[in-house]
Short mmCIF file of C-alpha atoms in Angstrom, two decimals:
data_model
loop_
_atom_site.label_atom_id
_atom_site.label_comp_id
_atom_site.label_asym_id
_atom_site.label_seq_id
_atom_site.Cartn_x
_atom_site.Cartn_y
_atom_site.Cartn_z
CA ALA A 7 -2.39 -9.40 0.91
CA PRO A 8 -0.58 -12.59 -0.13
CA VAL A 9 3.19 -12.35 -0.39
CA SER A 10 5.35 -14.58 -2.60
CA PRO A 11 7.96 -16.60 -0.64
CA ARG A 12 10.48 -16.52 -3.51
CA THR A 13 14.00 -15.28 -2.69
CA VAL A 14 16.73 -13.65 -4.78
CA PRO A 15 18.96 -16.11 -6.69
CA PRO A 16 22.47 -17.00 -5.49
CA LYS A 17 25.66 -16.50 -7.46
CA PRO A 18 26.19 -17.11 -10.29
CA ALA A 19 22.94 -15.63 -11.60
CA PRO A 20 21.24 -16.85 -14.79
CA ILE A 21 21.83 -14.83 -17.93
CA ALA A 22 18.67 -12.78 -17.37
CA GLU A 23 16.81 -11.88 -14.19
CA PRO A 24 13.41 -10.48 -15.24
CA LEU A 25 12.05 -7.67 -13.12
CA THR A 26 8.78 -5.76 -13.56
CA TRP A 27 8.68 -2.03 -12.82
CA ILE A 28 5.28 -0.92 -11.49
CA PRO A 29 4.04 2.68 -11.97
CA HIS A 30 2.22 4.75 -9.37
CA MET A 31 -1.44 4.15 -8.59
CA VAL A 32 -4.26 6.68 -8.64
CA ASN A 33 -7.25 5.00 -7.03
CA ALA A 34 -8.37 1.52 -6.07
CA SER A 35 -10.01 0.97 -9.47
CA ALA A 36 -7.10 2.35 -11.46
CA ILE A 37 -4.75 -0.31 -10.13
CA SER A 38 -6.81 -3.27 -11.31
CA GLN A 39 -5.55 -3.62 -14.88
CA VAL A 40 -1.96 -2.79 -13.96
CA TRP A 41 -1.85 -5.36 -11.18
CA LEU A 42 -3.66 -7.95 -13.30
CA THR A 43 -0.93 -7.65 -15.94
CA ASP A 44 1.74 -7.93 -13.25
CA ALA A 45 0.06 -11.01 -11.81
CA LYS A 46 0.31 -12.69 -15.20
CA MET A 47 3.95 -11.65 -15.53
CA GLY A 48 4.89 -12.44 -11.94
CA PRO A 49 5.75 -16.13 -12.44
CA LEU A 50 8.23 -15.04 -15.12
CA ASN A 51 9.88 -12.53 -12.83
CA ASP A 52 12.16 -12.68 -9.84
CA ALA A 53 10.53 -9.57 -8.35
CA LEU A 54 7.99 -6.81 -8.84
CA ILE A 55 9.47 -3.36 -8.15
CA HIS A 56 7.19 -0.57 -6.94
CA VAL A 57 8.73 2.89 -6.70
CA GLY A 58 6.06 4.84 -4.88
CA ASP A 59 2.51 6.20 -4.77
CA TYR A 60 1.20 2.78 -3.78
CA ASN A 61 -1.92 4.59 -2.64
CA TYR A 62 -3.18 8.17 -2.47
CA GLU A 63 -4.15 10.11 0.62
CA TYR A 64 -6.93 12.27 -0.86
CA GLY A 65 -10.62 12.14 -0.06
CA GLN A 66 -13.45 13.05 -2.41
CA GLY A 67 -12.71 16.29 -4.25
CA GLY A 68 -9.01 16.17 -3.50
CA TYR A 69 -7.71 14.77 -6.77
CA VAL A 70 -9.49 15.25 -10.10
CA ALA A 71 -8.01 12.13 -11.75
CA ALA A 72 -9.64 9.90 -9.14
CA GLU A 73 -13.08 11.45 -9.04
CA ASP A 74 -14.64 9.29 -11.77
CA ASN A 75 -13.91 6.25 -9.60
CA PHE A 76 -15.60 7.62 -6.50
CA ALA A 77 -19.13 6.46 -7.37
CA ARG A 78 -17.97 2.89 -8.01
CA PHE A 79 -15.38 2.43 -5.29
CA GLY A 80 -15.59 5.37 -2.91
CA PHE A 81 -12.79 6.34 -0.56
CA GLU A 82 -12.05 4.52 2.66
CA PRO A 83 -12.11 6.47 4.85
CA ALA A 84 -14.49 8.95 3.21
CA ARG A 85 -12.05 11.81 3.76
CA GLU A 86 -8.38 12.64 3.42
CA CYS A 87 -6.08 10.33 5.36
CA LEU A 88 -4.64 11.95 8.49
CA THR A 89 -4.67 9.39 11.30
CA LEU A 90 -3.27 5.89 11.70
CA SER A 91 -6.77 4.47 11.31
CA ASP A 92 -7.25 6.48 8.11
CA TYR A 93 -4.06 5.24 6.48
CA ARG A 94 -4.74 1.64 7.54
CA LEU A 95 -8.21 1.79 5.98
CA ARG A 96 -6.85 3.18 2.71
CA HIS A 97 -4.23 0.43 2.49
CA ALA A 98 -6.92 -2.13 3.23
CA GLN A 99 -9.12 -0.77 0.44
CA TYR A 100 -6.36 -1.05 -2.13
CA ASN A 101 -5.28 -4.48 -0.96
CA ARG A 102 -8.78 -5.92 -1.31
CA GLN A 103 -8.36 -5.73 -5.09
CA PRO A 104 -8.13 -9.34 -6.36
CA SER A 105 -5.69 -8.30 -9.10
CA LEU A 106 -3.34 -6.70 -6.58
CA GLN A 107 -3.53 -9.78 -4.36
CA ALA A 108 -2.73 -12.01 -7.33
CA ALA A 109 0.24 -9.86 -8.29
CA ARG A 110 1.67 -9.85 -4.77
CA ALA A 111 1.30 -13.63 -4.60
CA SER A 112 3.01 -14.12 -7.97
CA ALA A 113 6.43 -12.65 -7.15
CA PRO A 114 8.19 -10.81 -4.31
CA LEU A 115 7.36 -7.13 -4.03
CA ILE A 116 10.31 -4.76 -3.59
CA CYS A 117 8.97 -1.32 -2.78
CA ILE A 118 9.64 2.19 -1.53
CA TRP A 119 7.22 5.08 -1.03
CA ASP A 120 7.08 8.39 -2.88
CA ASP A 121 4.92 11.27 -1.65
CA HIS A 122 1.28 10.14 -1.63
CA GLU A 123 1.81 7.44 0.97
CA THR A 124 2.03 10.45 3.30
CA ALA A 125 0.80 13.56 1.41
CA ASN A 126 1.23 15.21 -1.99
CA ASP A 127 4.65 16.75 -2.66
CA ALA A 128 6.05 15.60 0.67
CA TYR A 129 9.44 16.83 1.79
CA ALA A 130 11.41 16.64 5.04
CA THR A 131 9.49 19.29 6.97
CA GLY A 132 6.09 19.36 5.30
CA ALA A 133 4.03 18.79 2.17
CA GLU A 134 1.96 20.72 -0.33
CA ASN A 135 -1.09 18.81 0.89
CA HIS A 136 -0.53 19.37 4.58
CA ASN A 137 -1.71 22.34 6.62
CA PRO A 138 -0.31 22.33 10.18
CA ALA A 139 -2.95 24.83 11.29
CA THR A 140 -5.81 22.43 10.55
CA GLU A 141 -4.14 19.02 10.20
CA GLY A 142 -1.67 19.02 13.06
CA SER A 143 1.99 18.12 13.20
CA TRP A 144 3.68 16.96 10.00
CA GLU A 145 5.96 14.65 12.00
CA ASP A 146 2.95 13.01 13.63
CA ARG A 147 1.28 12.50 10.25
CA VAL A 148 4.43 10.98 8.77
CA ALA A 149 4.78 8.65 11.75
CA VAL A 150 1.29 7.17 11.40
CA ALA A 151 1.46 7.01 7.61
CA LEU A 152 4.73 5.08 7.73
CA GLN A 153 3.43 2.79 10.46
CA ALA A 154 0.55 1.79 8.19
CA TYR A 155 2.94 1.42 5.23
CA TYR A 156 5.23 -0.94 7.16
CA GLU A 157 2.24 -2.92 8.41
CA TRP A 158 0.88 -3.49 4.91
CA ASN A 159 4.05 -3.97 2.85
CA PRO A 160 6.99 -6.40 2.94
CA VAL A 161 9.54 -3.82 4.10
CA ARG A 162 12.08 -4.47 6.85
CA GLU A 163 12.29 -2.02 9.71
CA PRO A 164 15.53 0.03 9.38
CA VAL A 165 18.37 -1.02 11.66
CA SER A 166 18.62 2.60 12.82
CA GLY A 167 15.09 2.45 14.21
CA ASN A 168 14.13 5.49 12.10
CA ARG A 169 11.36 4.35 9.76
CA LYS A 170 12.12 7.15 7.32
CA GLU A 171 15.49 5.58 6.52
CA ALA A 172 14.08 2.84 4.29
CA TYR A 173 17.25 2.22 2.27
CA THR A 174 17.51 -1.36 1.03
CA SER A 175 19.73 -3.28 -1.39
CA TYR A 176 19.15 -6.55 -3.21
CA ASN A 177 21.78 -8.61 -5.04
CA PHE A 178 20.50 -10.78 -7.88
CA GLY A 179 23.41 -13.16 -8.01
CA ASP A 180 26.36 -11.51 -9.74
CA LEU A 181 24.16 -9.91 -12.39
CA LEU A 182 22.49 -6.97 -10.66
CA SER A 183 22.57 -4.95 -7.46
CA LEU A 184 19.33 -3.05 -6.87
CA HIS A 185 19.37 -0.13 -4.43
CA MET A 186 16.05 1.33 -3.24
CA LEU A 187 16.43 4.91 -2.01
CA GLU A 188 14.21 7.08 0.17
CA THR A 189 14.03 10.48 -1.55
CA ARG A 190 11.18 12.30 0.22
CA LEU A 191 11.12 12.39 3.99
CA VAL A 192 14.74 12.36 5.13
CA ALA A 193 16.37 15.29 3.35
CA ARG A 194 14.26 16.73 0.51
CA ASP A 195 13.73 20.49 0.55
CA LYS A 196 10.43 22.12 -0.31
CA GLN A 197 9.88 22.06 -4.06
CA LEU A 198 10.47 25.28 -5.98
CA GLU A 199 7.46 26.93 -7.61
CA LEU A 200 8.92 27.52 -11.07
CA ALA A 201 5.91 27.07 -13.34
CA PRO A 202 3.54 30.02 -13.83
CA THR A 203 -0.01 29.69 -12.53
CA ASN A 204 -3.04 29.67 -14.84
CA ALA A 205 -3.84 33.20 -13.69
CA GLU A 206 -0.33 34.38 -14.56
CA VAL A 207 -0.51 32.77 -17.99
CA GLY A 208 -3.91 34.35 -18.64
CA ALA A 209 -2.69 37.77 -17.53
CA ARG A 210 0.30 37.53 -19.85
CA ILE A 211 -1.85 36.50 -22.83
CA THR A 212 -4.20 39.42 -22.15
CA GLU A 213 -1.22 41.76 -21.98
CA ILE A 214 0.13 40.54 -25.32
CA LEU A 215 -3.27 40.75 -27.06
CA SER A 216 -3.91 44.26 -25.76
CA SER A 217 -0.56 45.49 -27.06
CA PRO A 218 -0.13 43.85 -30.49
CA ALA A 219 2.61 46.30 -31.47
#
């Protein structure tokens, strides 16, 4: 996808340095309107900031919110992303969107991943949407997912050589210092299951109704 050649301003910075914050994406079709708006705003901005979920790893049937888009756009590949080829194809599908291309050409993209660039609810040693028994090593999956991410996005390779350590900082003159932090793959623990399940809620309601006193 096209990348804007604009750079951050030197000191002293102008009074205002417009930045656009981009939300997560659900499916190739869901990004169109968001990116189209950003493309129009890009020339007014010094950067577009994307804070994760650039794409989703699911295949058909994996994520309800994306299913209505399947008939129009499909999933490339037509399954959940697990291999380097899979993740490359999914990035390619998203980046074919003309609105996304226009946005990326309009202003520099500053970005960091969240969980879906690898798998849902990713943490340091696994993910909710990863089963080692059927999907192999989590470390191997992370490695290929990040390789595809670095190939498709304007992100510098970490000095440490560890692609997980994608910590970057940007100084907009003397007005703003922006620090992008990796919060998933380096040190996050497995998420706690605090919310009750639908079955537990139903059982509790039945219990209350059967004992009105």
